[in-house]
Amino acid sequence: MITIADYLLTRLEQLGVKHMFGVPGELNLAFCDAIEDFKKIAWVGGCNELNSLYAADGYARAKHSLGVSLTIFGPGELSAMNGFAGAVSEDVPILHIVGVPSITQQKEKSIVDHTLGDGRYVFDAFSNAAQEITYLQAILSKKEEAAAKIDKILVDCISWSRPAYLALPTNLVTEKISSESLKFPLSRSQTQNDPAAEEFVADRITSLFAQAVAPQADAIVLVDLGAIRHNVLKEVYDLLKRTGFPVYATPMGKTAIDETYERYGGIYWGSALSSPEVVKAFAEAKLVLSIGSFQGDFNSGNFNNNIPTDRMIELHADRTKIQDDIFPGVGMKKLIPKLSARLEHLRHIATQIPIPKFDNFVPQGGSEKITHEWLWPRVGQFFKPNDVIVADTGTAQYAIVDVRLPKGSDLLSQMRWASIGWSIGAALGACLAVKESEPRRTVVFVGDGSLQMTVQELSSLIRTGVKPIIFVLNNSGYTTERLLHRESEQRKYPDIAQWDYSGLLRVLGDLDGTASRSYQARTKKELTELLDDEEFGNTKFIQLVEIFMDKLDAPWALENWPQRFVPTRALLKRRIA
Amino acid sequence: MITIADYLLTRLEQLGVKHMFGVPGELNLAFCDAIEDFKKIAWVGGCNELNSLYAADGYARAKHSLGVSLTIFGPGELSAMNGFAGAVSEDVPILHIVGVPSITQQKEKSIVDHTLGDGRYVFDAFSNAAQEITYLQAILSKKEEAAAKIDKILVDCISWSRPAYLALPTNLVTEKISSESLKFPLSRSQTQNDPAAEEFVADRITSLFAQAVAPQADAIVLVDLGAIRHNVLKEVYDLLKRTGFPVYATPMGKTAIDETYERYGGIYWGSALSSPEVVKAFAEAKLVLSIGSFQGDFNSGNFNNNIPTDRMIELHADRTKIQDDIFPGVGMKKLIPKLSARLEHLRHIATQIPIPKFDNFVPQGGSEKITHEWLWPRVGQFFKPNDVIVADTGTAQYAIVDVRLPKGSDLLSQMRWASIGWSIGAALGACLAVKESEPRRTVVFVGDGSLQMTVQELSSLIRTGVKPIIFVLNNSGYTTERLLHRESEQRKYPDIAQWDYSGLLRVLGDLDGTASRSYQARTKKELTELLDDEEFGNTKFIQLVEIFMDKLDAPWALENWPQRFVPTRALLKRRIA
């Protein structure tokens, strides 16, 4: 026999969870006791619930595995809801455990604190609200069902890579149940493809590839976020290595493929924003094999990813789409190895398809002012293999897409949900996730407006002893807004308060100044010296670098953010010319 | 003709709104332009949406009038949802305007950023989630209906004192509509009572009072938060002055009645927590006239407000309850004046009913350590008439209940929803609200754990030039949890990071140190000197005082927080003995 709390914690541990995030509150304290006694999972208390949810999200992204957050009913869970919705939007597998009132209180509809004070709405309002955001929800109410409900929601969460909401009433936490089923660890359920359908799909794809390589080979692979989330990176690499086809990534798929891989051509970000060579490659390709595609305006350069349907094959976790035909139930996990085997014989042709060069070129000359044009390729040279790079929404997100990142690095960025401030919480989770296995640097880029959203979580970075480098882009406010809505350039509302950013770490927890270093860079020279400083790069401290930039300076992609549905041909001409 | 934006802004201005709060984002920028051009309402940009919602809430509470916040669809509105739910829980009239995608984008179900990336859920997920929290919602979709929908939701919001959610699609902001209806300002709709029912109710109440004053008078009035929210304070004062009955307040009703009023007996907080004299008064009263009662565990000392139904008359905005009988549609706004007239003749008897003395007694002697027992009566002596006092959830909230507050003061505290960190945002709104009319001090009490939740909004206090005094109770974490769940006393999870609280204001915006002052108080002597310093009390600067307290020291009420349903008699004996 085992308590429900320990049952749940054991399941989490079996799934590799070593850190969990959240805020203690009256309705989860007994569960917090259990966590502290459990020992094998470290509790990381956050300054607030939103930041803790972001941390669980960053942890899951960095580990490609389950992240967990804990809040309470009402104020706690609602504070975290934006973070939870972001994980839903980007298929991040997190479990959000919510401590809720006891079953007796629920039945009585007591107007305890944290309720809306209204019989109709008392107890189900918040879980109903959460249900609008997520598919996966389990509300524990009887101890007899607890183990089964916990197991089911965890399997669904990791199998579909989808966030799940679990309500845990105070009275059930210490109830005892059988531990028998814990002998059987949970794993991702992998639906088998229907053999006949899979065979048909593989045949058809093979035949399209055969057409696309004759007389002259022109077929390419495009990898998106779904390949990461649905655990097919190994299969994709195998396909690429065995066939030799050129591969590109979308912005959200960036770093799914090693950006130094010899057959990697860079980022396809729609026809308006990609480099001219990449636009040309996509405009001319006879066939695009898209793996794990993720819709969204940022990811497609505002819906300009204009690949004609008749040249498109889309592999997804649960279906395949070939030109106009959808084949439900033929998922990529099992299909990709089949394709590797069937397309391998094209290798001698596929390897002849040219690929653009993707690298970082630092523009020389110009004034000493730090501009986006200069900053990003320069920072690209600073990165080391295996860095974890966290880019917040805003100018950093637009800019990082065009930086070639080193071998083994991971880019974490919330490109569809785009909630500014996410990076600080996410960095906490990411730092702790990578710390569990190997020493890797975490490098964060965050705008001043974004940092102000979630600044208190710098404190948790200090407290847990992790040592990220945090670049704060100080451009006096919301520059992305100034660019996306030109009217606001001359307005006051995008401006924010000036802070002493380099004083933050001291005040927020590094009281004696031994744990952190802070810097300011106003010129290219200052920043170059810092980036070239070996000690800085070795990250013995948590480090914050305030970079001063012009209010209206922006990365190329943001400056040139296109209208929707720009015809490829017109753009192709413009960019190439 | 007028744009929809200007229509809405004009309506807000007509309702007395002079400041509005929020965060600009891609989907509300055109509306932000309109606000900046409108001139008569000042835009107060917040560091994040939750804090801005809290600010709108604090503004509404301090002004007893409408507060307004602006966010965007998805990340913005969900970040603010906890704050919005708090306003719902405590009937604070705020309008939450959400900038949402254009009607075209909604129809197309485009997966623009900030969406969940899923056809089924794309556009209505967030407004559906909000609908679980609030009754009042208007989703603008056609310009022809805009004026009517705006007017209706505003009237409902102020009439019922309930938060409202208004979705404003980007494409409608600058659409023109007729300004004709703006000639007719909106006002609270006051439902008239059915004359026969009102007469019957008044008769019955009059007869119960007649019984309760013979042979010996023993009837009392209990005022709760509903009296503030539903705008009957004038009527209540008139009743009290004309009849002379003793009056008490609940914790949430505190400062509804001037605490220096000669017939005021203090706080009734249920039989376990109120002072022995107050418990006795309620135990012995033959009749209690309750005005605007608000259910909740905090407000009733954990459901120990044991007043027998047969001695109870409840006046509400929309109904009256006499003993076991409910009279829907007989609201207090019109009923109270009738009762004043009918009960006035009892004045000579009513004024003989004794009332306990409610005052602040500072315990003398003991160690130099600052304890809750000493702190609160001492701070009680520091308050001045008309102070606005903001107490965050946690020890401050438990303690402030027992402090006698000065004439004309307002206590703002989120006692039912109890979301820690609320006070910093709320203080911003409160400071700006009172600044609109008269110079009043705002004095904030916030625990260290609560401050860490929302600390960045100190920046907005500095930026707007308001000058609150902020007392930070540094007890190294979540002391309320340590007390409510004794098991956690020895645990690590209620501990939080130590910050340099007195360094915060400099770093968060007072870069040259001219706008703020920060202090630390470790002993009674240090704090006494500060409180006695005239310059400190005159608040020429924004001031923060860090008060060091023991981890496990707590206010009496928190130390003695009772079980539910403690029998009055037993407690009465114990407290009086």
PDB file of C-alpha atoms in Angstrom, chain B residues 302-437:
ATOM      1  CA  ASN B 302     -13.843  29.816   9.439  1.00  0.00           C
ATOM      2  CA  PHE B 303     -17.623  29.577   9.474  1.00  0.00           C
ATOM      3  CA  ASN B 304     -18.076  30.387  13.138  1.00  0.00           C
ATOM      4  CA  ASN B 305     -20.382  33.329  12.727  1.00  0.00           C
ATOM      5  CA  ASN B 306     -23.058  31.308  14.507  1.00  0.00           C
ATOM      6  CA  ILE B 307     -25.929  33.732  14.520  1.00  0.00           C
ATOM      7  CA  PRO B 308     -29.165  31.725  14.861  1.00  0.00           C
ATOM      8  CA  THR B 309     -31.428  32.171  11.868  1.00  0.00           C
ATOM      9  CA  ASP B 310     -34.386  33.195  14.020  1.00  0.00           C
ATOM     10  CA  ARG B 311     -32.432  36.234  15.220  1.00  0.00           C
ATOM     11  CA  MET B 312     -31.210  37.259  11.797  1.00  0.00           C
ATOM     12  CA  ILE B 313     -32.397  39.732   9.202  1.00  0.00           C
ATOM     13  CA  GLU B 314     -30.276  39.947   6.057  1.00  0.00           C
ATOM     14  CA  LEU B 315     -30.510  42.905   3.701  1.00  0.00           C
ATOM     15  CA  HIS B 316     -29.028  42.396   0.242  1.00  0.00           C
ATOM     16  CA  ALA B 317     -28.932  44.327  -3.001  1.00  0.00           C
ATOM     17  CA  ASP B 318     -31.589  42.168  -4.615  1.00  0.00           C
ATOM     18  CA  ARG B 319     -33.416  40.437  -1.768  1.00  0.00           C
ATOM     19  CA  THR B 320     -34.219  40.428   1.905  1.00  0.00           C
ATOM     20  CA  LYS B 321     -34.056  37.447   4.188  1.00  0.00           C
ATOM     21  CA  ILE B 322     -35.997  37.525   7.434  1.00  0.00           C
ATOM     22  CA  GLN B 323     -35.323  34.509   9.619  1.00  0.00           C
ATOM     23  CA  ASP B 324     -36.062  31.622   7.258  1.00  0.00           C
ATOM     24  CA  ASP B 325     -37.981  33.562   4.647  1.00  0.00           C
ATOM     25  CA  ILE B 326     -36.496  35.030   1.523  1.00  0.00           C
ATOM     26  CA  PHE B 327     -38.133  37.959  -0.265  1.00  0.00           C
ATOM     27  CA  PRO B 328     -36.642  38.245  -3.720  1.00  0.00           C
ATOM     28  CA  GLY B 329     -36.830  41.641  -5.348  1.00  0.00           C
ATOM     29  CA  VAL B 330     -36.860  43.597  -2.092  1.00  0.00           C
ATOM     30  CA  GLY B 331     -33.471  45.292  -2.289  1.00  0.00           C
ATOM     31  CA  MET B 332     -31.764  47.266   0.452  1.00  0.00           C
ATOM     32  CA  LYS B 333     -31.180  50.519  -1.425  1.00  0.00           C
ATOM     33  CA  LYS B 334     -34.832  51.479  -1.150  1.00  0.00           C
ATOM     34  CA  LEU B 335     -35.638  49.445   1.935  1.00  0.00           C
ATOM     35  CA  ILE B 336     -33.094  50.944   4.342  1.00  0.00           C
ATOM     36  CA  PRO B 337     -34.551  54.491   4.224  1.00  0.00           C
ATOM     37  CA  LYS B 338     -37.973  53.007   4.996  1.00  0.00           C
ATOM     38  CA  LEU B 339     -36.526  51.166   7.975  1.00  0.00           C
ATOM     39  CA  SER B 340     -34.809  54.312   9.206  1.00  0.00           C
ATOM     40  CA  ALA B 341     -38.120  56.094   9.318  1.00  0.00           C
ATOM     41  CA  ARG B 342     -39.898  53.231  11.043  1.00  0.00           C
ATOM     42  CA  LEU B 343     -37.238  52.487  13.620  1.00  0.00           C
ATOM     43  CA  GLU B 344     -36.319  56.064  14.459  1.00  0.00           C
ATOM     44  CA  HIS B 345     -38.743  56.127  17.387  1.00  0.00           C
ATOM     45  CA  LEU B 346     -36.688  53.404  19.112  1.00  0.00           C
ATOM     46  CA  ARG B 347     -33.687  55.713  19.371  1.00  0.00           C
ATOM     47  CA  HIS B 348     -34.076  56.432  23.088  1.00  0.00           C
ATOM     48  CA  ILE B 349     -33.985  52.677  23.773  1.00  0.00           C
ATOM     49  CA  ALA B 350     -31.422  51.712  21.123  1.00  0.00           C
ATOM     50  CA  THR B 351     -28.833  54.191  22.334  1.00  0.00           C
ATOM     51  CA  GLN B 352     -28.850  52.465  25.723  1.00  0.00           C
ATOM     52  CA  ILE B 353     -27.542  49.221  24.289  1.00  0.00           C
ATOM     53  CA  PRO B 354     -23.935  49.043  25.446  1.00  0.00           C
ATOM     54  CA  ILE B 355     -21.069  48.759  22.987  1.00  0.00           C
ATOM     55  CA  PRO B 356     -17.568  47.427  23.562  1.00  0.00           C
ATOM     56  CA  LYS B 357     -14.640  49.768  23.284  1.00  0.00           C
ATOM     57  CA  PHE B 358     -12.532  49.185  20.169  1.00  0.00           C
ATOM     58  CA  ASP B 359      -9.073  50.705  20.314  1.00  0.00           C
ATOM     59  CA  ASN B 360      -5.383  50.016  19.818  1.00  0.00           C
ATOM     60  CA  PHE B 361      -3.392  49.121  22.913  1.00  0.00           C
ATOM     61  CA  VAL B 362       0.330  48.740  22.417  1.00  0.00           C
ATOM     62  CA  PRO B 363       1.730  46.112  24.784  1.00  0.00           C
ATOM     63  CA  GLN B 364       4.615  47.437  26.821  1.00  0.00           C
ATOM     64  CA  GLY B 365       7.814  45.678  27.794  1.00  0.00           C
ATOM     65  CA  GLY B 366       9.158  42.452  26.386  1.00  0.00           C
ATOM     66  CA  SER B 367      12.122  42.054  24.096  1.00  0.00           C
ATOM     67  CA  GLU B 368      13.151  44.454  21.372  1.00  0.00           C
ATOM     68  CA  LYS B 369      12.117  41.977  18.684  1.00  0.00           C
ATOM     69  CA  ILE B 370       9.306  43.184  16.498  1.00  0.00           C
ATOM     70  CA  THR B 371       6.334  40.880  17.043  1.00  0.00           C
ATOM     71  CA  HIS B 372       2.895  40.916  15.488  1.00  0.00           C
ATOM     72  CA  GLU B 373       1.416  41.446  18.922  1.00  0.00           C
ATOM     73  CA  TRP B 374       3.298  44.733  19.208  1.00  0.00           C
ATOM     74  CA  LEU B 375       3.482  45.788  15.585  1.00  0.00           C
ATOM     75  CA  TRP B 376      -0.172  46.166  14.713  1.00  0.00           C
ATOM     76  CA  PRO B 377      -1.471  48.335  17.538  1.00  0.00           C
ATOM     77  CA  ARG B 378       1.705  50.399  17.117  1.00  0.00           C
ATOM     78  CA  VAL B 379       1.048  50.861  13.446  1.00  0.00           C
ATOM     79  CA  GLY B 380      -2.557  51.643  14.396  1.00  0.00           C
ATOM     80  CA  GLN B 381      -1.240  54.716  16.175  1.00  0.00           C
ATOM     81  CA  PHE B 382       0.706  55.729  13.100  1.00  0.00           C
ATOM     82  CA  PHE B 383      -2.324  55.906  10.824  1.00  0.00           C
ATOM     83  CA  LYS B 384      -3.899  59.269  10.066  1.00  0.00           C
ATOM     84  CA  PRO B 385      -7.447  60.140   9.125  1.00  0.00           C
ATOM     85  CA  ASN B 386      -8.296  59.312   5.497  1.00  0.00           C
ATOM     86  CA  ASP B 387      -5.416  56.903   4.995  1.00  0.00           C
ATOM     87  CA  VAL B 388      -5.976  54.215   2.405  1.00  0.00           C
ATOM     88  CA  ILE B 389      -4.673  51.004   3.927  1.00  0.00           C
ATOM     89  CA  VAL B 390      -3.884  48.072   1.674  1.00  0.00           C
ATOM     90  CA  ALA B 391      -3.275  44.727   3.375  1.00  0.00           C
ATOM     91  CA  ASP B 392      -2.099  41.757   1.362  1.00  0.00           C
ATOM     92  CA  THR B 393      -3.194  38.212   2.031  1.00  0.00           C
ATOM     93  CA  GLY B 394      -1.083  36.562   4.712  1.00  0.00           C
ATOM     94  CA  THR B 395      -0.235  37.748   8.179  1.00  0.00           C
ATOM     95  CA  ALA B 396      -1.071  41.364   7.323  1.00  0.00           C
ATOM     96  CA  GLN B 397      -4.631  40.420   6.486  1.00  0.00           C
ATOM     97  CA  TYR B 398      -5.189  38.462   9.681  1.00  0.00           C
ATOM     98  CA  ALA B 399      -3.659  41.226  11.754  1.00  0.00           C
ATOM     99  CA  ILE B 400      -5.236  44.328  10.278  1.00  0.00           C
ATOM    100  CA  VAL B 401      -8.731  43.133  11.202  1.00  0.00           C
ATOM    101  CA  ASP B 402      -8.024  43.831  14.864  1.00  0.00           C
ATOM    102  CA  VAL B 403      -6.491  47.274  14.380  1.00  0.00           C
ATOM    103  CA  ARG B 404      -8.790  50.224  14.897  1.00  0.00           C
ATOM    104  CA  LEU B 405      -8.441  52.368  11.792  1.00  0.00           C
ATOM    105  CA  PRO B 406      -8.872  56.128  11.747  1.00  0.00           C
ATOM    106  CA  LYS B 407     -11.783  58.234  10.612  1.00  0.00           C
ATOM    107  CA  GLY B 408     -12.250  58.388   6.900  1.00  0.00           C
ATOM    108  CA  SER B 409      -9.793  55.597   6.223  1.00  0.00           C
ATOM    109  CA  ASP B 410     -10.412  52.801   3.740  1.00  0.00           C
ATOM    110  CA  LEU B 411      -9.145  49.285   4.183  1.00  0.00           C
ATOM    111  CA  LEU B 412      -8.566  47.410   0.932  1.00  0.00           C
ATOM    112  CA  SER B 413      -7.908  43.711   1.294  1.00  0.00           C
ATOM    113  CA  GLN B 414      -8.710  40.694  -0.843  1.00  0.00           C
ATOM    114  CA  MET B 415     -10.125  38.551   1.935  1.00  0.00           C
ATOM    115  CA  ARG B 416     -12.167  35.993   0.026  1.00  0.00           C
ATOM    116  CA  TRP B 417     -10.117  35.450  -3.091  1.00  0.00           C
ATOM    117  CA  ALA B 418      -6.845  35.722  -1.156  1.00  0.00           C
ATOM    118  CA  SER B 419      -4.339  35.854  -3.978  1.00  0.00           C
ATOM    119  CA  ILE B 420      -0.992  36.780  -2.518  1.00  0.00           C
ATOM    120  CA  GLY B 421       0.820  39.633  -4.254  1.00  0.00           C
ATOM    121  CA  TRP B 422      -2.406  41.462  -5.058  1.00  0.00           C
ATOM    122  CA  SER B 423      -1.518  44.450  -2.874  1.00  0.00           C
ATOM    123  CA  ILE B 424       1.293  45.824  -5.033  1.00  0.00           C
ATOM    124  CA  GLY B 425      -0.849  46.093  -8.133  1.00  0.00           C
ATOM    125  CA  ALA B 426      -3.847  47.195  -6.097  1.00  0.00           C
ATOM    126  CA  ALA B 427      -1.775  49.917  -4.430  1.00  0.00           C
ATOM    127  CA  LEU B 428      -0.937  51.364  -7.834  1.00  0.00           C
ATOM    128  CA  GLY B 429      -4.615  51.632  -8.686  1.00  0.00           C
ATOM    129  CA  ALA B 430      -5.542  52.925  -5.257  1.00  0.00           C
ATOM    130  CA  CYS B 431      -2.839  55.607  -5.234  1.00  0.00           C
ATOM    131  CA  LEU B 432      -3.902  56.926  -8.627  1.00  0.00           C
ATOM    132  CA  ALA B 433      -7.583  56.789  -7.696  1.00  0.00           C
ATOM    133  CA  VAL B 434      -7.199  58.901  -4.574  1.00  0.00           C
ATOM    134  CA  LYS B 435      -4.780  61.262  -6.296  1.00  0.00           C
ATOM    135  CA  GLU B 436      -7.618  62.237  -8.622  1.00  0.00           C
ATOM    136  CA  SER B 437      -9.505  63.953  -5.827  1.00  0.00           C
TER     137      SER B 437
END
